[in-house]
Short mmCIF file of C-alpha atoms in Angstrom, two decimals:
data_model
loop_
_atom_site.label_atom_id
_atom_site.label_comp_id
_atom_site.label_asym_id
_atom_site.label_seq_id
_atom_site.Cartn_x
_atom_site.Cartn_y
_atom_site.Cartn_z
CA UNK A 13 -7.61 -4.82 -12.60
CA UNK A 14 -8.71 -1.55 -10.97
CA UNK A 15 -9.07 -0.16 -7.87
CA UNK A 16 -13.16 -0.54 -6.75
CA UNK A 17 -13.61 -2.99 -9.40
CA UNK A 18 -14.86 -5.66 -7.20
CA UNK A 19 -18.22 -3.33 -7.40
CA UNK A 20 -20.64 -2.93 -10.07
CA UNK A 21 -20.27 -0.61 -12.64
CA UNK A 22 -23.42 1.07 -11.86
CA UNK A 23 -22.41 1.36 -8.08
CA UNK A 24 -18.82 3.33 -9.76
CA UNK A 25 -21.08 5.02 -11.53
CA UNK A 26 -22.78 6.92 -8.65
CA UNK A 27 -19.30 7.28 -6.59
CA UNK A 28 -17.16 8.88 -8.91
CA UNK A 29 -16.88 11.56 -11.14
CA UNK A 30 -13.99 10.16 -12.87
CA UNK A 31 -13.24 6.35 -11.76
CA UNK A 32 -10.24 4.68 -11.51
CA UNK A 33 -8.06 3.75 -14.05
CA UNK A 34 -7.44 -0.07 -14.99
CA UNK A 35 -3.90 -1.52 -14.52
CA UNK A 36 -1.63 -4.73 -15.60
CA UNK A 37 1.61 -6.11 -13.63
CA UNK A 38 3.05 -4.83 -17.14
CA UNK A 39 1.81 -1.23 -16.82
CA UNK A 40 4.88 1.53 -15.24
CA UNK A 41 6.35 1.36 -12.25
CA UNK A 42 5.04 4.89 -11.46
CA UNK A 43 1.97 4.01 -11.87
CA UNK A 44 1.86 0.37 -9.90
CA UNK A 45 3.52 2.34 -7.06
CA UNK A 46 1.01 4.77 -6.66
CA UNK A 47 -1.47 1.48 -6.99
CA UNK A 48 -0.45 -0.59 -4.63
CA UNK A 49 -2.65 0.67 -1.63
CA UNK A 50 -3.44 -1.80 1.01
CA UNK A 51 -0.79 -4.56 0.56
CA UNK A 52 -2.25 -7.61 2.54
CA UNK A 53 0.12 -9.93 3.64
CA UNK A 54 -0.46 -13.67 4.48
CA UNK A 55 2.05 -16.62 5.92
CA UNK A 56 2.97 -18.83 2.79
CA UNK A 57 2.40 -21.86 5.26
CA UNK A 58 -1.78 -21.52 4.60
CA UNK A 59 -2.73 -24.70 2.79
CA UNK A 60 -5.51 -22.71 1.01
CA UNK A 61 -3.78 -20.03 -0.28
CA UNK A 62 -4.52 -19.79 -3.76
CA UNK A 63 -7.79 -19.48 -2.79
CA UNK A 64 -7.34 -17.04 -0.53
CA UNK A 65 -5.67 -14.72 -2.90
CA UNK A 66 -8.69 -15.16 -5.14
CA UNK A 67 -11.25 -14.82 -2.24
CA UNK A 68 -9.55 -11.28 -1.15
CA UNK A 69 -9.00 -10.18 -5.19
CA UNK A 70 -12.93 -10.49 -4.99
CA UNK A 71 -12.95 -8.19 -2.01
CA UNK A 72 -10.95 -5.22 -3.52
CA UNK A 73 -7.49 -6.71 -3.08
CA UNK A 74 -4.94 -5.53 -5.82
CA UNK A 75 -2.03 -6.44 -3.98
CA UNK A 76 -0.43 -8.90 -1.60
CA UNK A 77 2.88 -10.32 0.32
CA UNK A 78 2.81 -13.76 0.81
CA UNK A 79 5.26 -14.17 3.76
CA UNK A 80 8.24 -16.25 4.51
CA UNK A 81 9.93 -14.79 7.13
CA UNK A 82 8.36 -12.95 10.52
CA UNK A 83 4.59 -14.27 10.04
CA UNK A 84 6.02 -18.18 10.29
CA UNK A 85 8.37 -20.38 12.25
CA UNK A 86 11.75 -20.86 11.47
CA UNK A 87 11.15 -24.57 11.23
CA UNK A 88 8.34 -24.07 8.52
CA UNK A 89 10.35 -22.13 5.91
CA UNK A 90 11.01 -25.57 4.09
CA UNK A 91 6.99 -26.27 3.83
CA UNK A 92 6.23 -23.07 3.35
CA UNK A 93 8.11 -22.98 0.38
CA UNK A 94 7.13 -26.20 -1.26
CA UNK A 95 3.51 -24.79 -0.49
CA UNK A 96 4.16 -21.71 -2.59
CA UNK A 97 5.24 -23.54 -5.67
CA UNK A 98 2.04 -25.79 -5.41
CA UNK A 99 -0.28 -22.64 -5.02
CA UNK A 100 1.47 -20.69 -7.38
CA UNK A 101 0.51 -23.78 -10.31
CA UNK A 102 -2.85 -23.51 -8.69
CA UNK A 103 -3.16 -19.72 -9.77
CA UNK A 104 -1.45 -20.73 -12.77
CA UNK A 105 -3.34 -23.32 -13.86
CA UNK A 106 -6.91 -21.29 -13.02
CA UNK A 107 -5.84 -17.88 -14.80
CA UNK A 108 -5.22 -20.15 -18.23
CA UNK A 109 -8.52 -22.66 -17.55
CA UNK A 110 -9.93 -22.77 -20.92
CA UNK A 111 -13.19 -21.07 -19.48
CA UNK A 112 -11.25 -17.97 -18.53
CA UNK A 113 -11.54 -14.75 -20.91
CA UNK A 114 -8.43 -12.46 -20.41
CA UNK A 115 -9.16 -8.61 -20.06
CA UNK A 116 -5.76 -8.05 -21.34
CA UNK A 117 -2.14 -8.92 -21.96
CA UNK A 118 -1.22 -12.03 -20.65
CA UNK A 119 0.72 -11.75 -17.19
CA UNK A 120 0.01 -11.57 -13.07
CA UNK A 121 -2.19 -9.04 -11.85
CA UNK A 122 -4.54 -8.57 -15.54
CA UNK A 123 -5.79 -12.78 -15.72
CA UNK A 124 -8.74 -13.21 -14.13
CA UNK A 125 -10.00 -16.46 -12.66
CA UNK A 126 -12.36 -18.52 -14.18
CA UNK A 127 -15.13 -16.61 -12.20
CA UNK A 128 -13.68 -12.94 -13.86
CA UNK A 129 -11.61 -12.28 -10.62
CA UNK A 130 -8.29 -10.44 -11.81
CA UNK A 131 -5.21 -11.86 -9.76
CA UNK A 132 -3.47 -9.29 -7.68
CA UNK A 133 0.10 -8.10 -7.95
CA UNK A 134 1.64 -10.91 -5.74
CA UNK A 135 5.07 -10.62 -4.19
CA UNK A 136 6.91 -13.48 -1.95
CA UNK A 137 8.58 -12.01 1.25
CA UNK A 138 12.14 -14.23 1.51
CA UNK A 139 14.86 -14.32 4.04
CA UNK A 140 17.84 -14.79 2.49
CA UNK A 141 19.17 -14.02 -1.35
CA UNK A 142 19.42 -17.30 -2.37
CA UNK A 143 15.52 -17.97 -2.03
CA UNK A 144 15.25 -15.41 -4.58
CA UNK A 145 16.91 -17.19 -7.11
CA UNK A 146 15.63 -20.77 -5.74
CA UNK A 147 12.05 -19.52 -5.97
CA UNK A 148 12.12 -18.29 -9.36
CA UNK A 149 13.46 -21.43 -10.57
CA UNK A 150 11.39 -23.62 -9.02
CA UNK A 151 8.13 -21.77 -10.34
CA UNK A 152 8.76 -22.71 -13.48
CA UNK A 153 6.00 -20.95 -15.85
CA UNK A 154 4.26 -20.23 -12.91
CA UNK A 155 6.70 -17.59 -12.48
CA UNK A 156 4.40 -15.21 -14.77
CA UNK A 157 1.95 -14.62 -11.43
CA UNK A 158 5.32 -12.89 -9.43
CA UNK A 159 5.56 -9.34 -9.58
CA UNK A 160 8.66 -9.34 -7.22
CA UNK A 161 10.13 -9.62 -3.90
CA UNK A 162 9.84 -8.19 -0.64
CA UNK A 163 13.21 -7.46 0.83
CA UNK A 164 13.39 -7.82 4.63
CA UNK A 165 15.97 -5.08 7.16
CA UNK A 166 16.91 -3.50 4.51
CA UNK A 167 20.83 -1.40 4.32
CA UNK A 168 22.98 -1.06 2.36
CA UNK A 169 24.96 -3.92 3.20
CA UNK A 170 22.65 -6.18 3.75
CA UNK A 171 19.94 -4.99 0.80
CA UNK A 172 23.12 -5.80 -1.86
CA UNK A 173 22.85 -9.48 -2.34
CA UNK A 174 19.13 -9.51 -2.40
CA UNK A 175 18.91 -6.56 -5.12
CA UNK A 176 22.03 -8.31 -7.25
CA UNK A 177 19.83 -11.90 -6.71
CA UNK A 178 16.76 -9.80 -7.87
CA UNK A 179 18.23 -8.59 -11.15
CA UNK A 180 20.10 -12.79 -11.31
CA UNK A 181 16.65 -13.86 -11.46
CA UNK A 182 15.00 -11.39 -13.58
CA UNK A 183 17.58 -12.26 -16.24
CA UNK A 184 17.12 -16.66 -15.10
CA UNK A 185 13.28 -15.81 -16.22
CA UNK A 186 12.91 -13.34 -18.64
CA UNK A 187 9.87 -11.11 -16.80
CA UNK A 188 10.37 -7.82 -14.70
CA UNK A 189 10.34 -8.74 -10.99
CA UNK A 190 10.19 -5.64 -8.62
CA UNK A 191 11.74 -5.25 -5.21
CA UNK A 192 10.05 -3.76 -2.58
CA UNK A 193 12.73 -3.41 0.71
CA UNK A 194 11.41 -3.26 3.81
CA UNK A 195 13.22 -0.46 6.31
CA UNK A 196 13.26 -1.87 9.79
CA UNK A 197 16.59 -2.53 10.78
CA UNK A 198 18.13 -1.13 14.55
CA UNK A 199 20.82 0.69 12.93
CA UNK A 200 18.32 3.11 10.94
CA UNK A 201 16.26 3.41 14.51
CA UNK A 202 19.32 4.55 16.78
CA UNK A 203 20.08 8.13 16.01
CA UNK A 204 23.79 8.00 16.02
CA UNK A 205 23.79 5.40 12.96
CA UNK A 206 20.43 6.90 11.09
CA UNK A 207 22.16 9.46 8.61
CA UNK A 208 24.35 6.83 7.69
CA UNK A 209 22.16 3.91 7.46
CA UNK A 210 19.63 6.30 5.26
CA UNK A 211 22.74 7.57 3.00
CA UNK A 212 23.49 4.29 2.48
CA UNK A 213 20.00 2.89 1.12
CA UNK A 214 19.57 5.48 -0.63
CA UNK A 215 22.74 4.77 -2.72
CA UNK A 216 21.48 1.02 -2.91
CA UNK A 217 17.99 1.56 -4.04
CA UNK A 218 19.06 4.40 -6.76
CA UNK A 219 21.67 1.79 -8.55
CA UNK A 220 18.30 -0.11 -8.87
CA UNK A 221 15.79 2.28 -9.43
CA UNK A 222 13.63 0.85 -12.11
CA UNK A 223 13.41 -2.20 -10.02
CA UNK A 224 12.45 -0.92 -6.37
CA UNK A 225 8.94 -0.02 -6.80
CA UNK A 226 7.92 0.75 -3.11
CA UNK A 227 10.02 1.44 0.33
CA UNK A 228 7.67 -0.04 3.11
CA UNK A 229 8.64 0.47 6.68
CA UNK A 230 8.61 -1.50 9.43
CA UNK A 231 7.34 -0.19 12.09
CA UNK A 232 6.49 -2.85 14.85
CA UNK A 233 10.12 -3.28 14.41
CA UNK A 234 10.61 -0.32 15.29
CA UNK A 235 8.67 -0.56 18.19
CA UNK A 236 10.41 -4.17 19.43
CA UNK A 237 13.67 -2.53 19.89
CA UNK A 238 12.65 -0.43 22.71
CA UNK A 239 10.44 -2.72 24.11
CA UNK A 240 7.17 -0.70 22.71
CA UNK A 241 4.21 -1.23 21.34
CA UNK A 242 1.50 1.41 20.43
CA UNK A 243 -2.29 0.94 21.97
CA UNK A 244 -4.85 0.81 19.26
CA UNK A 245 -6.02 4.38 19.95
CA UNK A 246 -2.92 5.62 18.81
CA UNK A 247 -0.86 6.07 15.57
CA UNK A 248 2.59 5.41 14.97
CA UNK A 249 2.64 9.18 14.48
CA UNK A 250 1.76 9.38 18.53
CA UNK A 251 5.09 7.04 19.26
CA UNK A 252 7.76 10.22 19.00
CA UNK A 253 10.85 7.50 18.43
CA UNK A 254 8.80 6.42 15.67
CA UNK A 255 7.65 9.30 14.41
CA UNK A 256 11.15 11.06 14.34
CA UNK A 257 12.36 7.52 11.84
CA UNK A 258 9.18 8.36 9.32
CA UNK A 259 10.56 11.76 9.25
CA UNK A 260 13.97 10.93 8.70
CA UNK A 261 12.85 8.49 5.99
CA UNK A 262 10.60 10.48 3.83
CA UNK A 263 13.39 13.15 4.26
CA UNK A 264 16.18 11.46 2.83
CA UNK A 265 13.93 8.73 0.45
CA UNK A 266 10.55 10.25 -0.19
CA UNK A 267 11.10 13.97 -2.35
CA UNK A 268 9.03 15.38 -4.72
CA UNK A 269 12.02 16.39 -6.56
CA UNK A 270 12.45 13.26 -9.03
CA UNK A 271 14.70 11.33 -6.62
CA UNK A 272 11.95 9.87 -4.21
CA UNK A 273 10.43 6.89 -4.37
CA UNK A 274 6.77 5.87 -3.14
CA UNK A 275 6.93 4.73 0.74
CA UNK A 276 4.18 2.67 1.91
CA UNK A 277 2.56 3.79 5.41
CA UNK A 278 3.02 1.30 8.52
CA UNK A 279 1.16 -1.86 9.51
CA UNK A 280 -1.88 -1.58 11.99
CA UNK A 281 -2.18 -4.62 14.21
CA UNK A 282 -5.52 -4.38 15.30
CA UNK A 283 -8.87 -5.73 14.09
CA UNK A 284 -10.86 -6.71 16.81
CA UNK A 285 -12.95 -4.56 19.64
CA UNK A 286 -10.31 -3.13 22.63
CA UNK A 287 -11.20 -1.25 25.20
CA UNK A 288 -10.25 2.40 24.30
CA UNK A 289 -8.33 5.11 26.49
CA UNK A 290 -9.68 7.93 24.38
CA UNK A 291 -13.25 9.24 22.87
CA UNK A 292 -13.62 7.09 19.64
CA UNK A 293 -12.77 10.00 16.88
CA UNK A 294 -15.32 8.31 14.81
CA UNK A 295 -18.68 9.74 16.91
CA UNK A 296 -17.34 13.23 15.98
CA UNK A 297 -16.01 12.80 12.79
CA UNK A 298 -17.12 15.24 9.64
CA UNK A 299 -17.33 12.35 7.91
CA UNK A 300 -20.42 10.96 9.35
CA UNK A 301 -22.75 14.85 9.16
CA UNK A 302 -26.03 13.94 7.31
CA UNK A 303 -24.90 10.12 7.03
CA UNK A 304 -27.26 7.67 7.95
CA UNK A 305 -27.01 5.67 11.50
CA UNK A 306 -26.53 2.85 10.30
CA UNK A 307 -22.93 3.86 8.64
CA UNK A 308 -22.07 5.59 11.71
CA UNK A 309 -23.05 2.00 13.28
CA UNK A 310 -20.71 0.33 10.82
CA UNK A 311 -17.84 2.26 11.58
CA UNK A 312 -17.52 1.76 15.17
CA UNK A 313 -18.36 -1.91 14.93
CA UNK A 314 -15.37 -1.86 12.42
CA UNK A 315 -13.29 0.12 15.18
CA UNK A 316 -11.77 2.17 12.65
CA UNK A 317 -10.98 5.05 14.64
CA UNK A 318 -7.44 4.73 14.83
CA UNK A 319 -6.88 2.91 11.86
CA UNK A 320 -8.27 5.85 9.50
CA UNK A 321 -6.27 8.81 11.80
CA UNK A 322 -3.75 7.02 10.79
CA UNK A 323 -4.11 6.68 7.33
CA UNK A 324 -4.79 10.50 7.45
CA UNK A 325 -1.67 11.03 8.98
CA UNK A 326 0.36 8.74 6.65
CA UNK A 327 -0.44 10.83 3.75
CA UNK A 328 0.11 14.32 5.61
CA UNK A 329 3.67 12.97 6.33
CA UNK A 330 4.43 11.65 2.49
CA UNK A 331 3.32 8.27 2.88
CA UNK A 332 1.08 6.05 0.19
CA UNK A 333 -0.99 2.91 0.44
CA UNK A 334 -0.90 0.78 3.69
CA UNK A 335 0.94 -2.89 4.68
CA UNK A 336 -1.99 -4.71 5.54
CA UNK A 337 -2.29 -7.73 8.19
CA UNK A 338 -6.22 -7.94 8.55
CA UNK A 339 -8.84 -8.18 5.38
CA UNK A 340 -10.69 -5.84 7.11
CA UNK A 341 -8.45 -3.20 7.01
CA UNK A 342 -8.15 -2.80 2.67
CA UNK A 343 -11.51 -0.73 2.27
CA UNK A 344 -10.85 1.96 4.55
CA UNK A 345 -7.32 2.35 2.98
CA UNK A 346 -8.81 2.32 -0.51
CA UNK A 347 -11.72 4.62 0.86
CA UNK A 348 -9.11 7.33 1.74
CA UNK A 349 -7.23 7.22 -1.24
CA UNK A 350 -9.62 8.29 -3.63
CA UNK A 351 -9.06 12.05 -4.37
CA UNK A 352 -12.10 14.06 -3.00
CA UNK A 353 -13.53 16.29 -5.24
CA UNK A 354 -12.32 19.49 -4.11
CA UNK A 355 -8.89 18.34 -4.06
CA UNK A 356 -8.84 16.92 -7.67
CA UNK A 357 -10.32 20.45 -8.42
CA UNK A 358 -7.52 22.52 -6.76
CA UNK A 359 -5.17 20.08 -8.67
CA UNK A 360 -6.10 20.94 -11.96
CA UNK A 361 -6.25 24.39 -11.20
CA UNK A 362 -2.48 24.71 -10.03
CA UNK A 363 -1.35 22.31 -12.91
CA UNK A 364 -3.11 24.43 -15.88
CA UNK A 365 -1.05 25.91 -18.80
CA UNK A 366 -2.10 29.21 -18.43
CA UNK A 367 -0.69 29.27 -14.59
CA UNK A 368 2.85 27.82 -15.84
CA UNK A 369 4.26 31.28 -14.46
CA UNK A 370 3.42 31.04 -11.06
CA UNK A 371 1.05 33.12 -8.97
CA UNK A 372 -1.89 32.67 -6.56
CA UNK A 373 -5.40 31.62 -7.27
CA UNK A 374 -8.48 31.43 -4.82
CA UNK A 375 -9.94 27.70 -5.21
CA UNK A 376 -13.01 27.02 -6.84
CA UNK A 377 -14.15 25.69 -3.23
CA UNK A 378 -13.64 29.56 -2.20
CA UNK A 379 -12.06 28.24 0.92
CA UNK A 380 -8.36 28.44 0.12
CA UNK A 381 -5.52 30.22 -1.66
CA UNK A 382 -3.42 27.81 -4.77
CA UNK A 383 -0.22 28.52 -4.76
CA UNK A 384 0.80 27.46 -8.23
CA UNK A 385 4.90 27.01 -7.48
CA UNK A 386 4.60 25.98 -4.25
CA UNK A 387 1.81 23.64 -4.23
CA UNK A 388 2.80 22.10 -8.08
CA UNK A 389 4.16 18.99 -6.44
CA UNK A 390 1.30 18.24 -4.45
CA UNK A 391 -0.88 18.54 -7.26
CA UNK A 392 0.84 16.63 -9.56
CA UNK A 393 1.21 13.65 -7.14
CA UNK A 394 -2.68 14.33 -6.70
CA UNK A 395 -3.56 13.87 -10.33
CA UNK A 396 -1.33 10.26 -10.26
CA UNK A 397 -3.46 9.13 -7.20
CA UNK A 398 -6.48 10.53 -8.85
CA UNK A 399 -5.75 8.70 -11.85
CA UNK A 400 -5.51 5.02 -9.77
CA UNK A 401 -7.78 5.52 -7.21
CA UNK A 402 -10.46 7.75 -8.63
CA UNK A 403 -12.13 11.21 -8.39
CA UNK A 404 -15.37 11.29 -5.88
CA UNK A 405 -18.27 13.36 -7.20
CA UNK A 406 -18.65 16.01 -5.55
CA UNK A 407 -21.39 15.10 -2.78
CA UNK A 408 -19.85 11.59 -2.16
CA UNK A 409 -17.76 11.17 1.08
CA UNK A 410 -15.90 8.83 2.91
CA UNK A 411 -18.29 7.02 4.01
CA UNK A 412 -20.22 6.16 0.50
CA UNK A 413 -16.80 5.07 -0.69
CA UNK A 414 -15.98 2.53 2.75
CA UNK A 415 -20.02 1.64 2.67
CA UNK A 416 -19.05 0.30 -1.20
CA UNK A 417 -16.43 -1.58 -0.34
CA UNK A 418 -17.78 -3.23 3.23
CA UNK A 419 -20.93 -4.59 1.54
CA UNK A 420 -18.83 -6.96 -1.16
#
C-alpha cells in the first residue's frame, strides 16, 4: 500500500516531485510508525465491517482501530467479538479469492481485495489482557490481517499484563503483532501523579520497544475528568490542562534523541456544520491565494478550520498522524503530512555530507538560516515523513493535495 494510492498514477504524477513510498505490515516499525497517519477507528459491533474497511482502504485509508471498548456498550462486547472473528474470515477469505493478484509478500496491510484494494494495517482495541490472547486464538489463520493491539489507560501497572499478553500471543501465532497504548488515564492528568505516571510508562514501553509502534493519547479523556470539552473552533492546544499533558508527554516519551517513540496527535470530534465563535481561519488562509473558488468552497463546506489548525499544531508540538473518528477527516491529515517542497529542500541541505561539521547555511528558499547541528533532528525526521508521505512539487499546495483526496 502507499499513502495517495487510492489516486491515479497520473494524478501522483502532477502532485509530487518524489511520491510516496509503498509499504507492507512486514516493512520496520520505524517506518509503519511514521505511516500510520489518520488512524480511523470504528465499533467492532458494525455488521458490515469488512466492507467497511475495504470501502475506506479505497478512500486513502492505511490504517484503522476496530473498537471494543469506549465506542460500544458494555453489554455488546460478547457480539462484538464474535462479529470480529466473522469479518476478519471475510477479509481473509477476499485477500486469498483466487481472482486476487498480490502486490507483494503475503500478510495484512500488502493483499489487496479482489477489486486491487490493499487492506489497511488493522488493529483491535480490547479491554482486558485476556481478549488479547482469546482473540488471537480464535482468528485462527485469519490472524495474518492483525497488525496488533490497541492498549486502553495505559501505566505502568496497568499496561503490564496487556504488553506480557501481547508478546503470549505473538509467540501462540507466530506473526509480529504491535501494541499501540493509549495514554489517557487520571493519574497522568493530575499534576501531583504526572512525573510518576510518565516515568513509569516509559519504563514499560522501553522493555517492549520493538513491539510498541505508536503512543496515541487520549484526549477527550482528558477532557471528561474535569468536566470539559473543547468547542470545534478550538484545538486541544487552546485547552491549557490539556495542553500542559501533550507537553509533559512528548517531553518525557517523544525525543529526538533515539529514546522516543512516534505519538499520534488527538482525536477531533467534529464533522458536521456548528455554529462558530470565531472567524473561520479558512477565508484567510495562505493556503487558498490564487486557488480557485470552488476549493475555497470545499473547504468550508468540509468545516476544516479547526481540524487542520490542529493538525498544524500537532506537528509543531512533536506529534504524527491523527486518531480518526469521522471518514472525512483522513484527507486533510494525509494532505498535511506530505513534506512541502521547501521543507524537503532545507532537509537535504542540513543532512548533506559535506555539512557533517556543523555551521549555518541560507536556504535555497532565501528565506531562512539552516542550522546544520541544531536543526539535524528535524531534518532527519523530515526525510522519514518525506519518504511515506511524499515530496510536493514545488508549486503544489495544500489544497491540490486535499482536492486529490476529496474527489475519490
Amino acid at each position: 500500500m502507499r499513502h495517495f494510492g487510492h489516486i491515479s498514477p497520473t494524478a501522483r504524477e502532477g502532485l509530487f516531485f518524489r511520491e510516496p513510498c509503498t509499504f507492507t505490515a512486514d516493512s520496520p516499525a520505524r517506518m509503519l510508525s511514521v505511516a500510520l497517519g489518520a488512524t480511523l477507528y470504528s465499533p467492532a459491533t458494525r455488521p458490515s465491517l469488512a466492507d467497511d474497511v475495504l470501502k475506506q482502504a479505497g478512500r486513502g485509508v492505511v490504517s484503522m482501530v476496530l473498537c471494543l471498548e469506549d465506542s460500544i456498550d458494555d453489554a455488546e462486547v460478547t457480539g462484538a467479538e464474535a462479529n470480529l472473528i466473522r469479518q476478519f474470515a471475510a477479509l481473509a477469505a477476499r485477500a486469498t479469492a483466487p481472482e486476487a493478484t498480490p502486490k507483494g509478500p503475503a500478510g495484512a496491510g500488502n493483499t489487496p481485495d479482489a477489486a486491487g484494494v490493499d487492506v489497511p494495517l488493522l488493529f483491535i482495541r480490547v479491554r482486558e489482557p485476556a481478549q488479547i490472547t482469546d482473540l488471537v486464538r480464535r482468528l485462527g489463520d485469519s490472524v495474518r490481517m492483525l497488525s496488533g493491539f490497541v492498549l486502553p489507560k495505559f501505566t505502568e501497572e496497568r499496561g503490564r499484563p496487556f504488553l506480557e499478553a501481547l508478546a503470549e500471543a505473538e509467540t501462540a501465532c507466530g506473526r509480529r503483532l504491535f501494541a499501540m497504548p493509549v495514554l489517557e488515564s487520571p493519574e497522568l492528568l493530575h499534576l501531583e501523579t504526572r512525573g510518576d505516571i510518565l516515568q513509569g510508562i516509559a519504563r514499560s514501553v522501553d522493555k517492549y520497544r520493538d513491539r510498541v509502534l505508536a503512543l496515541r493519547l487520549g484526549v477527550t479523556d482528558f477532557c471528561s475528568a474535569y468536566g470539559l470539552r473543547r468547542a470545534p473552533d478550538m484545538t486541544a492546544y487552546d485547552v491549557h490542562i490539556v495542553a500542559s499533558v501533550i507537553a509533559d508527554v512528548v517531553n518525557v516519551l517523544g525525543r529526538a534523541d533515539g529514546t522516543g517513540f512516534t505519538i499520534t496527535g488527538p482525536v477531533w470530534e467534529y464533522f458536521r456544520r456548528q455554529e462558530r465563535m470565531f472567524k473561520p481561519q479558512l477565508r484567510r488562509s495562505p493556503f487558498l491565494e490564487g486557488r480557485a473558488e470552488e476549493l475555497r468552497t470545499a473547504l468550508i463546506e468540509h468545516d476544516l478550520d479547526g481540524l487542520l489548525r490542529e493538525i498544524e499544531l500537532d506537528r509543531a508540538n512533536g506529534l504524527l498522524g491523527k486518531t480518526c473518528i469521522h471518514p472525512s477527516h483522513v484527507a486533510p491529515v494525509h494532505a498535511l503530512s506530505v513534506v512541502s517542497h521547501e521543507e524537503y529542500t532545507d532537509a537535504q541541505d542540513i543532512l548533506s555530507p559535506e555539512r557533517g561539521g556543523g555551521g549555518v547555511l541560507r536556504s535555497a528558499y532565501t528565506n531562512k538560516m539552516n542550522e546544520v547541528k541544531p536543526h539535524r533532528a528535524w531534518a532527519e525526521r523530515t526525510l522519514q515523513r518525506a519518504e511515506v508521505f511524499g515530496v510536493a512539487r514545488e508549486d503544489v499546495g495544500f489544497v491540490d493535495l486535499l482536492a486529490a483526496g476529496l474527489t475519490n
